[in-house]
Coordinates of C-alpha atoms and ligand atoms in Angstrom, one line a residue:
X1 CA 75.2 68.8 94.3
X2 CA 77.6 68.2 97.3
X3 CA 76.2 66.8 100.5
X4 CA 79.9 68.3 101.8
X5 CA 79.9 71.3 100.0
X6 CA 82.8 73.3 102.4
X7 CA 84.7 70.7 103.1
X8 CA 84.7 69.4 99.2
X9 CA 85.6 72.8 98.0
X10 CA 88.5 73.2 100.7
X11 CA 90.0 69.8 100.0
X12 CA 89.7 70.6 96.4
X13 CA 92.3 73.9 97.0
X14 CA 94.4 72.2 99.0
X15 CA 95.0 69.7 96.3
X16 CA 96.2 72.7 93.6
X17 CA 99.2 73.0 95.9
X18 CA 99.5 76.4 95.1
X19 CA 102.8 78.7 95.7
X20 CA 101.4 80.3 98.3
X21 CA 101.9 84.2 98.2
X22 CA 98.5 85.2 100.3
X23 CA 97.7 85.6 103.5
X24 CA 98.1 84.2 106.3
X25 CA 101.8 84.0 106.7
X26 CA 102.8 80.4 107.6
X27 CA 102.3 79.3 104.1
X28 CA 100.5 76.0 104.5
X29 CA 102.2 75.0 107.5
X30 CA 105.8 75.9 106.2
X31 CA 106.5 78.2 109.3
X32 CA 105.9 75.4 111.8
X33 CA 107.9 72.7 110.0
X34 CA 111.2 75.7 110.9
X35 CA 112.1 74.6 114.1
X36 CA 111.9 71.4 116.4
X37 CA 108.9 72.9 119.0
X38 CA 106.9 74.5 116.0
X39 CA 107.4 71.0 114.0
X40 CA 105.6 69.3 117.6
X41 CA 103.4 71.9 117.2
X42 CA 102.1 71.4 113.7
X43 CA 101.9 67.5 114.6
X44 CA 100.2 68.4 117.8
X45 CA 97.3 71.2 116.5
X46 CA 94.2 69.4 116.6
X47 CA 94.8 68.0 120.0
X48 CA 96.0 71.5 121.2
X49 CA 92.3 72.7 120.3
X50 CA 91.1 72.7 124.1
X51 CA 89.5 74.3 126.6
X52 CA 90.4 76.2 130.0
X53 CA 91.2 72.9 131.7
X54 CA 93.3 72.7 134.3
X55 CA 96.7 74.5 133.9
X56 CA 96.2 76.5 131.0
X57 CA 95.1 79.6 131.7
X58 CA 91.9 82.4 130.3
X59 CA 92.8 84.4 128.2
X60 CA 90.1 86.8 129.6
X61 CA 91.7 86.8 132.9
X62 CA 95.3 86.1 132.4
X63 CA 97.3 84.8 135.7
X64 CA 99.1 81.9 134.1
X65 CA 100.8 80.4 131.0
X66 CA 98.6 83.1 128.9
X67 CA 99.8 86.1 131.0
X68 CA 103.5 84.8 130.6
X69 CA 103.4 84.8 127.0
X70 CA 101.8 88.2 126.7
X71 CA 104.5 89.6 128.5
X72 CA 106.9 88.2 126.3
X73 CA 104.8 89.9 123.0
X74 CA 105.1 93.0 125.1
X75 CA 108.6 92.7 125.7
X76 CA 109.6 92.1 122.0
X77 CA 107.8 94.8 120.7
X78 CA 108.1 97.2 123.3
X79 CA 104.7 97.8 124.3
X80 CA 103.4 99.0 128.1
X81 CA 100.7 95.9 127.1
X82 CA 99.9 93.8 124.4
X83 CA 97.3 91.6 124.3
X84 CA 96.5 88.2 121.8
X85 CA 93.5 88.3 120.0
X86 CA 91.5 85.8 118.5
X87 CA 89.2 87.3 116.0
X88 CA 91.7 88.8 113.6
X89 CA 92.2 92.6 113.8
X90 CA 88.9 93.5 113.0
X91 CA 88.2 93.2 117.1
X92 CA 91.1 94.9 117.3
X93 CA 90.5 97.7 115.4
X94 CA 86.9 97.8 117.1
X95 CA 88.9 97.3 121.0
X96 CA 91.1 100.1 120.2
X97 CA 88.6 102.6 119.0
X98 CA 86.0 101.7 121.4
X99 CA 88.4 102.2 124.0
X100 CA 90.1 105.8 122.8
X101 CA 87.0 107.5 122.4
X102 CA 83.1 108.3 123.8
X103 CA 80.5 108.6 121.8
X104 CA 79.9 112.1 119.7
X105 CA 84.1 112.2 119.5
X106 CA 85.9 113.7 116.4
X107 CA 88.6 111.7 115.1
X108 CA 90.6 112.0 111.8
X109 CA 90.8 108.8 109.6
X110 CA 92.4 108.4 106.5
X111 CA 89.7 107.8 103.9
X112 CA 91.3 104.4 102.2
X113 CA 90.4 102.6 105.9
X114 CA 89.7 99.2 106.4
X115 CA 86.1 99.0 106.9
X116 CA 86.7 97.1 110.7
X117 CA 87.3 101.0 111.4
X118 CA 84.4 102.4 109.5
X119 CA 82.3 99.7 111.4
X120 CA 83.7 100.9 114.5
X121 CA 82.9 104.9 113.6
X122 CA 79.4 103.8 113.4
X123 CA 78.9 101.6 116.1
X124 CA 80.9 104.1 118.9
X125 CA 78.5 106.6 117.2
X126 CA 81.6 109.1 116.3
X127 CA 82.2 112.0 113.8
X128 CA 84.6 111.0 111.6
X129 CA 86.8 114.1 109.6
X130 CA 88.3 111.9 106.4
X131 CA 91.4 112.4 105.2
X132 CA 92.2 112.5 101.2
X133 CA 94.3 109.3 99.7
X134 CA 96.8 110.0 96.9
X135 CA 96.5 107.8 93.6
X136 CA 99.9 107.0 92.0
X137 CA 99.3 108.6 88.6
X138 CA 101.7 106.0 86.9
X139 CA 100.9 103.1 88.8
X140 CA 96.9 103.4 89.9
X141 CA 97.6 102.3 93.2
X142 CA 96.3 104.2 96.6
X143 CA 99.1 105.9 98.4
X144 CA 99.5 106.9 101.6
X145 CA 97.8 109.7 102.9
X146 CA 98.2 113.0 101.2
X147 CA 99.9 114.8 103.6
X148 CA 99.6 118.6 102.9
X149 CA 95.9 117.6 103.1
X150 CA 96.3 116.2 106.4
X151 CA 98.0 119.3 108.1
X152 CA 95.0 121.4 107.0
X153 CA 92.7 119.0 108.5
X154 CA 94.6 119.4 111.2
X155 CA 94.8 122.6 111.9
X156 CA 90.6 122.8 111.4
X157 CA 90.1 120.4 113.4
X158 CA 92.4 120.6 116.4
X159 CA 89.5 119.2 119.1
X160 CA 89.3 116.0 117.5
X161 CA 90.2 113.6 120.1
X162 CA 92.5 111.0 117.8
X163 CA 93.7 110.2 114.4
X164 CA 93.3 106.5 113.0
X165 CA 96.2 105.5 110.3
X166 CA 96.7 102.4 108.3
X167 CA 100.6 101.7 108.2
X168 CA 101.2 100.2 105.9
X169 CA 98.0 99.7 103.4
X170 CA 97.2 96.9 101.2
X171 CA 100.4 97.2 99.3
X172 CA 102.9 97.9 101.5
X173 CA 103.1 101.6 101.2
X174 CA 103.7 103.2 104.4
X175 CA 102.6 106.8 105.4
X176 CA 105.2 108.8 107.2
X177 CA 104.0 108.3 110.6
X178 CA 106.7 109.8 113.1
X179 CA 105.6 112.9 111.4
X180 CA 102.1 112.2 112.2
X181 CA 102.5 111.3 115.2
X182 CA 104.5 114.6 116.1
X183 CA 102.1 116.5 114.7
X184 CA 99.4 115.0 116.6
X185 CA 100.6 115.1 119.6
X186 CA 101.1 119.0 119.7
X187 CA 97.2 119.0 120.1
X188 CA 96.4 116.5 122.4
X189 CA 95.6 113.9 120.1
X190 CA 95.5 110.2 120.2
X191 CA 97.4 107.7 117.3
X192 CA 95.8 105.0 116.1
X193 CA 97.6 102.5 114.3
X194 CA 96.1 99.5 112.1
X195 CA 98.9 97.9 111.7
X196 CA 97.8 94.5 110.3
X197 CA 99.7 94.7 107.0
X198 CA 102.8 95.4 109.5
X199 CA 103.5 93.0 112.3
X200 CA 107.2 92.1 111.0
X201 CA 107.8 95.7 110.6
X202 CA 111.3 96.4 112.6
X203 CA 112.6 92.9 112.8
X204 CA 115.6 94.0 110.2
X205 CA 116.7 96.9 109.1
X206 CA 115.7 97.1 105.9
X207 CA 111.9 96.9 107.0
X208 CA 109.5 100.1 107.7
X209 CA 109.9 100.7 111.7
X210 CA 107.5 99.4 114.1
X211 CA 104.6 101.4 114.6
X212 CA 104.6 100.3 118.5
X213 CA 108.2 101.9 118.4
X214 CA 107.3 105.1 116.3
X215 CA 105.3 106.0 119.6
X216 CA 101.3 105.4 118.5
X217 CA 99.4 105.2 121.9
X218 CA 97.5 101.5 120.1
X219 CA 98.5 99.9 117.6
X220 CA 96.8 96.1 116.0
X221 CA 99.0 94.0 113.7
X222 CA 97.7 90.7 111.9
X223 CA 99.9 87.8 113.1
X224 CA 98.5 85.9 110.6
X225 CA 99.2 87.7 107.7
X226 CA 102.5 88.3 107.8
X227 CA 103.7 85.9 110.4
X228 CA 103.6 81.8 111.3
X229 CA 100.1 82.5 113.3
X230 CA 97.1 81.0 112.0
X231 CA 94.3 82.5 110.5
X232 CA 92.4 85.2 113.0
X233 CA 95.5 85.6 115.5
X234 CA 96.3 89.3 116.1
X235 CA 98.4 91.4 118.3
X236 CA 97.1 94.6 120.0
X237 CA 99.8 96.8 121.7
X238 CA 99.4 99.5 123.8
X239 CA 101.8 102.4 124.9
X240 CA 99.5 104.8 126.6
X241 CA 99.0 103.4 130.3
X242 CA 96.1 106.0 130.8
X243 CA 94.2 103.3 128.3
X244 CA 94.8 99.7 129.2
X245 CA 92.3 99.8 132.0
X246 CA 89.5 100.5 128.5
X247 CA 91.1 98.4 126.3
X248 CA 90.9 95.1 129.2
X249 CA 87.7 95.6 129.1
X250 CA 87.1 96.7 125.1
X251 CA 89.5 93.4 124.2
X252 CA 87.7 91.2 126.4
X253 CA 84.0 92.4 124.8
X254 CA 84.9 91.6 121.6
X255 CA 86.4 88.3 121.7
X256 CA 85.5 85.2 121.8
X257 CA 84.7 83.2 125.4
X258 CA 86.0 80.2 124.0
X259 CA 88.9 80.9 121.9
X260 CA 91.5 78.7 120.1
X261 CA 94.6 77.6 121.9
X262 CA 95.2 76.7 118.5
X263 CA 95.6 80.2 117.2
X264 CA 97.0 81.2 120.4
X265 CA 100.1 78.8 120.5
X266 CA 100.4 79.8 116.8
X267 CA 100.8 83.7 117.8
X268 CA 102.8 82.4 121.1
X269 CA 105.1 81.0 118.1
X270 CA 104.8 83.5 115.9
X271 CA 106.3 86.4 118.2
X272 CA 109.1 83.2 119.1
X273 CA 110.2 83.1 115.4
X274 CA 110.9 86.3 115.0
X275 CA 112.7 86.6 118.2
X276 CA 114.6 83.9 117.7
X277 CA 115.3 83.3 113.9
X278 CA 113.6 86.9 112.8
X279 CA 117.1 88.6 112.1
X280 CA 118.4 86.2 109.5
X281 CA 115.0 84.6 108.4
X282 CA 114.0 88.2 107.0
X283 CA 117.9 88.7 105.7
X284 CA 117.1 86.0 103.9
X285 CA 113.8 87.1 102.6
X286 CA 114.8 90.6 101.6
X287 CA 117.6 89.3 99.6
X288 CA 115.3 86.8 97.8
X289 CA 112.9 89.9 97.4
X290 CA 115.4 92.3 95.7
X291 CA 117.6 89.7 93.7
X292 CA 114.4 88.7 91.9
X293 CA 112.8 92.1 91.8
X294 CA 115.8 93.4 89.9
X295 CA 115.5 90.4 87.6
X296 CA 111.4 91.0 86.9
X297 CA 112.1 94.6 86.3
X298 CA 113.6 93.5 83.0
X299 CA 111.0 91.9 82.0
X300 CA 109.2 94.3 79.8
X301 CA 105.7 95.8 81.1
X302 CA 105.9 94.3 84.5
X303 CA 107.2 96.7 87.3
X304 CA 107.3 95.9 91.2
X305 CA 107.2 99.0 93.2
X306 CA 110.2 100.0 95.2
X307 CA 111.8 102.4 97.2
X308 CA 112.6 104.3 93.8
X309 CA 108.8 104.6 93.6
X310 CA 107.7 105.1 96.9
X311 CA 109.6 106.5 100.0
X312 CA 108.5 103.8 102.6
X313 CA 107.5 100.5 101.2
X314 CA 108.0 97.3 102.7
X315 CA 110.3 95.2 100.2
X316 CA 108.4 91.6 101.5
X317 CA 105.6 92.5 99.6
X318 CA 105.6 92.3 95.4
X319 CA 103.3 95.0 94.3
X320 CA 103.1 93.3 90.4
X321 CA 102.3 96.5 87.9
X322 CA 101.4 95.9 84.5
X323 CA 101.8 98.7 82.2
X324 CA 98.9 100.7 81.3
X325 CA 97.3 99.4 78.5
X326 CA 97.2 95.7 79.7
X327 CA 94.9 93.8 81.9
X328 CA 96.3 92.8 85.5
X329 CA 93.2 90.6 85.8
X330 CA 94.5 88.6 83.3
X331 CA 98.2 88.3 84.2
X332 CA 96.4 87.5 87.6
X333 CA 94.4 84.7 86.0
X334 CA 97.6 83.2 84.2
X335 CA 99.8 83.3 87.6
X336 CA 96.6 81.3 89.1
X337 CA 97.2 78.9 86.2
X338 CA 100.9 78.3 86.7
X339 CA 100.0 77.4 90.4
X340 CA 100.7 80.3 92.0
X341 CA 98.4 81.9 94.3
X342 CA 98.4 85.8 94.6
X343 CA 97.1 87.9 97.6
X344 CA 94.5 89.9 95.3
X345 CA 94.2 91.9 92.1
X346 CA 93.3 95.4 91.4
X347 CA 93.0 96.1 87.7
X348 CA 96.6 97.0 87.2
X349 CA 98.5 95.8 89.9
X350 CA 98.7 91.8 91.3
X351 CA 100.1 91.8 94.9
X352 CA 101.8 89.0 96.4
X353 CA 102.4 88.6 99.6
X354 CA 106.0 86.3 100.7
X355 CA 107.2 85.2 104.0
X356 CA 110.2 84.0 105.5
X357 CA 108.6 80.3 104.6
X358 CA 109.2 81.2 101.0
X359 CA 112.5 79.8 99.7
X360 CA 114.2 80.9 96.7
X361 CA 112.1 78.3 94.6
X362 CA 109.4 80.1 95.0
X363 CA 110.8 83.0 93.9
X364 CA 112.0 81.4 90.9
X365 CA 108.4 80.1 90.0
X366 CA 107.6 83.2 90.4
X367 CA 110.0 84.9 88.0
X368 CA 110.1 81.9 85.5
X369 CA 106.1 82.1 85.0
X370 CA 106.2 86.0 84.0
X371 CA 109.3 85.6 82.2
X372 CA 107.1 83.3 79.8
X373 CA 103.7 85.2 80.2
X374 CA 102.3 85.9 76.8
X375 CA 101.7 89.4 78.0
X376 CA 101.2 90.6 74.5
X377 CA 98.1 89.2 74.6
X378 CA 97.1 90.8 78.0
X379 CA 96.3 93.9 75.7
X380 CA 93.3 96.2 76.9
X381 CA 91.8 99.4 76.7
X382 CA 93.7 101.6 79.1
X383 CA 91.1 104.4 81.1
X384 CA 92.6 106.6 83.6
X385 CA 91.8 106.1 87.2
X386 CA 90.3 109.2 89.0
X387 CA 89.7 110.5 92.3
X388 CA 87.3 113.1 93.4
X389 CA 87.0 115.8 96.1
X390 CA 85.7 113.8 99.3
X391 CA 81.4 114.5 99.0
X392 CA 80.0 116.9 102.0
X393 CA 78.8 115.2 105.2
X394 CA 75.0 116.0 105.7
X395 CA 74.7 113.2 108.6
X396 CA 77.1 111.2 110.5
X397 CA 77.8 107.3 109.4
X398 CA 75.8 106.2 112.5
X399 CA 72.6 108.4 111.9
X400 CA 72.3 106.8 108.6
X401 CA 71.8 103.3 110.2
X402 CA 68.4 101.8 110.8
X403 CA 66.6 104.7 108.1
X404 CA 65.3 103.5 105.7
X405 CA 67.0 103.0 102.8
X406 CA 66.4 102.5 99.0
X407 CA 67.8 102.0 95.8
X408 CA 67.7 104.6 93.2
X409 CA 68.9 104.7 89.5
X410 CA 72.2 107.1 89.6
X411 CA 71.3 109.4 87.6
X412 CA 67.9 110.2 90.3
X413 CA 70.5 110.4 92.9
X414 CA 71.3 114.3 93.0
X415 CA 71.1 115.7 96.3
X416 CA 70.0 112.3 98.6
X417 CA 72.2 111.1 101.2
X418 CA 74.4 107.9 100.2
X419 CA 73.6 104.9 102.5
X420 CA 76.2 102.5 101.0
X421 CA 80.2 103.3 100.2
X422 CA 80.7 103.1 96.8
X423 CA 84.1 101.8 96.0
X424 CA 85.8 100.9 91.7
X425 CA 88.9 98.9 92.1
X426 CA 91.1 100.6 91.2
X427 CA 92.0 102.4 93.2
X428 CA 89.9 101.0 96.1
X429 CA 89.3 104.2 97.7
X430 CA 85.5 105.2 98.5
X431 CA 84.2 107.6 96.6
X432 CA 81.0 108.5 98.4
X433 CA 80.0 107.0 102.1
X434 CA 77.9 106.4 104.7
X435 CA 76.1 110.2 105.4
X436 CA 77.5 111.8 102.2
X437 CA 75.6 113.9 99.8
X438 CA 75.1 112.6 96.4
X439 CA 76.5 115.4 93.4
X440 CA 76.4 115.6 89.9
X441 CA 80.3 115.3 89.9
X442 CA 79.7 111.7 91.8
X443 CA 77.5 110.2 89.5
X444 CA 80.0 111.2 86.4
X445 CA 82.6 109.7 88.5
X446 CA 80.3 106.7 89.2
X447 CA 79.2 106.3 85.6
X448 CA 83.0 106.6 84.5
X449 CA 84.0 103.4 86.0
X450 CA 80.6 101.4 85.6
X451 CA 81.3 102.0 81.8
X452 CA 84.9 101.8 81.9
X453 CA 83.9 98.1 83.3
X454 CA 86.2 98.1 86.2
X455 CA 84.8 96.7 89.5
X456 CA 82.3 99.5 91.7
X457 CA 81.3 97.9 95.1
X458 CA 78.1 99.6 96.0
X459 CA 76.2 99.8 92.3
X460 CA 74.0 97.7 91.4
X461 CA 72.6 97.8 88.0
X462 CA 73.6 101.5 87.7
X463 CA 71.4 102.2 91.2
X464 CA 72.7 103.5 94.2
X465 CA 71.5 102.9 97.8
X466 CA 70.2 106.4 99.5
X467 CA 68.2 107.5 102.7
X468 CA 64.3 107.0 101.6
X469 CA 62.6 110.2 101.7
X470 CA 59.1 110.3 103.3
X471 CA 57.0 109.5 100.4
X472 CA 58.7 106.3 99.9
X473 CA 58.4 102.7 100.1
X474 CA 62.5 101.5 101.6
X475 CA 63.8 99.0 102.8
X476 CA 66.0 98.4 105.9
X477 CA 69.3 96.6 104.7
X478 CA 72.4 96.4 106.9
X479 CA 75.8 96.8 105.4
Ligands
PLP501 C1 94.4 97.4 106.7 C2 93.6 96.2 107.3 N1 93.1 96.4 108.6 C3 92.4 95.4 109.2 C4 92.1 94.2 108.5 C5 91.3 93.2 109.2 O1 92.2 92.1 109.6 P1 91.7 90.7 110.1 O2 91.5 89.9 108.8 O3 92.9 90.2 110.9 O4 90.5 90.8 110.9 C6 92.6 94.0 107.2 C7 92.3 92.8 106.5 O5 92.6 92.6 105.4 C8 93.3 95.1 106.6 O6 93.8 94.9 105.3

């Protein structure tokens, strides 16, 4: 056993030298080594991990050197405010809604959300209207949001106070949000963005448009995932004045009295690089990305979704399809074994995520190593992927916390409330949640892709966690 378990394990990765195409965006350091005052930078990290001594400003009360280069994130992206956070855009997304809404609000969110936005539905205790995903039939992977659906939510719902979208999701797929936004607007409503798949969106002109520019009122982007910025640095942006006096206050609850300098000068940079180099850095990237997309799409069974497929997507990103019939989870397992490292896996598509700090080598890595996969024997049992009709709300996600709560074999479930999201990959979209009833359309659903063997967060030896009814024994258990 390791007396250095962490630190042994870290080391250990490091050594694989992977291609990196995850997250975050610097690509082990890559993004520094780009220009003279990032390479001082990288030199200079550890010793840049400080305190508020003398001369460098707090980032919860901003006069100095922090304020300045705040003002400058502002001013690139066009924002009445932005603001750097440390703790990744999960604080953002809780800053943002804690500081749109009050307590007992409706808001629309789009059903396929990152759970920092579920987590913040429960904790601001508000009443959240879901809005249905689409599946790509031919590619089982979650689209945007569905948008006929959306314009009958709206129209049932026209007191909710907001809407909360995720532009773009997971693989790049953007929903049409100046729409959304226009729509929106005609009843008063606020626009959410989580943007953290999206924070070069707008540099060039081949890239999805900034959501900060598309007109949502707040809008977070991850600086780390796409971008030079370490790990945890994000970028909240505000354009409705009537809000930044909430969101100072929201952004500075839920961050961190001591935060990095070192993430801090990496997001300083970040927003630099793209101001400076962004134009020709991402020229070069997106003619990497479609040279060698052109050149994967002949290799049979693999696809990478494009604008052909999709109406917004953002061309950085490879969305990796294998044909149905054949196992992603083993092409993703034989990519790991040629060094390269992928963002994540899904069942039937890989995703990889490229920078700017990815040259054409690594493209060619990339397109050498499936050009030699033995996909033939990749060979599985194909099963559709399914969605069903969002489950009826019998209690808000908050009411459901601290009940009791108990898990029950799935087919005992009919008729209890669902204290857990259950979620198969693919496609990654909850089936049931928080406050939901449990049907007998669910549980087929449910039993589907337990047998089917794909992954199902939220089962656990075919049992389901529900509110406890009286006569029983629960157990509390936080999500
Ligand atoms: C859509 C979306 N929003 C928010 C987050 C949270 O971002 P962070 O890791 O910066 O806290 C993620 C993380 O993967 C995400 O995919």
């Amino acid at each position: 056993l390791s007396k250095l378990p962490l630190v042994e394990g870290v080391l250990r990765y490091t050594k694989e030298n992977n291609v990196s195409l995850s997250m975050p965006g610097h690509k082990g350091g890559l993004g520094f080594k780009e220009t003279l005052i990032g390479q001082e930078l990288y030199e200079s990290f550890i010793k840049c991990d400080i305190t508020e001594v003398d001369g460098v400003d707090n980032l919860h009360l901003p006069q100095g050197i922090i304020k300045e280069a705040q003002e400058l994130l502002s001013k690139y992206y066009k924002s009445k405010k932005s603001y750097f956070l440390v703790n990744g855009s999960t604080s953002g997304n809780l800053a943002m809604v804690f500081a749109s809404f009050d307590e007992g609000d409706k808001v629309l969110v789009e059903r396929n959300c990152h759970r920092s936005i579920l987590n913040a539905i429960i904790l601001r205790k508000l009443r959240p209207i879901y809005i249905k995903n689409k599946v790509h039939t031919k590619y089982d992977a979650p689209m945007a949001i569905d948008m006929e659906h959306l314009l009958h939510i709206i129209n049932l719902n026209k007191d909710a106070k907001g809407i909360i979208i995720t532009y773009p999701n997971y693989y790049g797929i953007c929903t049409e949000l100046e729409f959304i936004i226009k729509e929106c607007k005609k009843n008063s409503m606020k626009v959410l963005v989580d943007s953290a798949h999206g924070a070069h969106f707008g540099v060039h002109k081949d890239l999805p448009e900034s959501a900060v520019l598309l007109g949502a009122d707040l809008v977070v982007m991850s600086a780390h995932k796409t971008l030079a910025s370490l790990n945890q640095g994000s970028f909240l942006h505000v354009n409705n004045e009537s809000l930044i006096e909430k969101v100072d206050f929201y952004v500075s609850a839920f961050l961190s009295t001591s935060p990095s300098y070192m993430i801090m000068c990496s997001m300083d940079y970040s927003r630099y690089y793209l101001q400076e180099n962004g134009k020709q850095a991402y020229n070069n990237l997106l003619f990497n990305s479609k040279k060698y997309r052109r050149l994967i799409n002949e290799i049979p069974h693999i696809h990478i979704l494009d604008e052909t497929d999709m109406k917004s997507i953002d061309l950085t990103r490879y969305v990796l399809n294998i044909e149905k019939g054949y196992s992603a989870e083993v092409f993703y397992k034989y990519l790991k074994s040629k060094n390269i490292q992928p963002e994540m896996c899904d069942g039937r598509n890989v995703i990889l995520i490229f920078s700017p700090f990815n040259k054409e080598e690594d493209f060619n890595i990339v397109y050498n190593a499936i050009k030699s996969c033995p996909i033939e024997d990749m060979k599985e049992e194909y099963n559709e992927v399914i969605i069903n009709e969002i489950p009826a709300m019998v209690l808000q996600p908050y009411e459901v916390m601290n009940r009791k709560r108990l898990w029950v074999p799935l087919k005992t479930a009919i008729g209890r409330v669902c204290a857990g999201a259950v979620v198969p990959y693919p496609p990654g979209i909850p089936l049931i949640t928080l406050g939901e009833e449990v049907d007998k359309n669910l549980i087929n659903m449910i039993e589907y892709y337990v047998k089917i063997g794909n992954t199902v967060l939220g089962i656990k030896n075919k049992k389901i966690l529900v509110l406890e009814d009286e006569h029983e024994e629960g157990i509390t258990y936080y999500i």
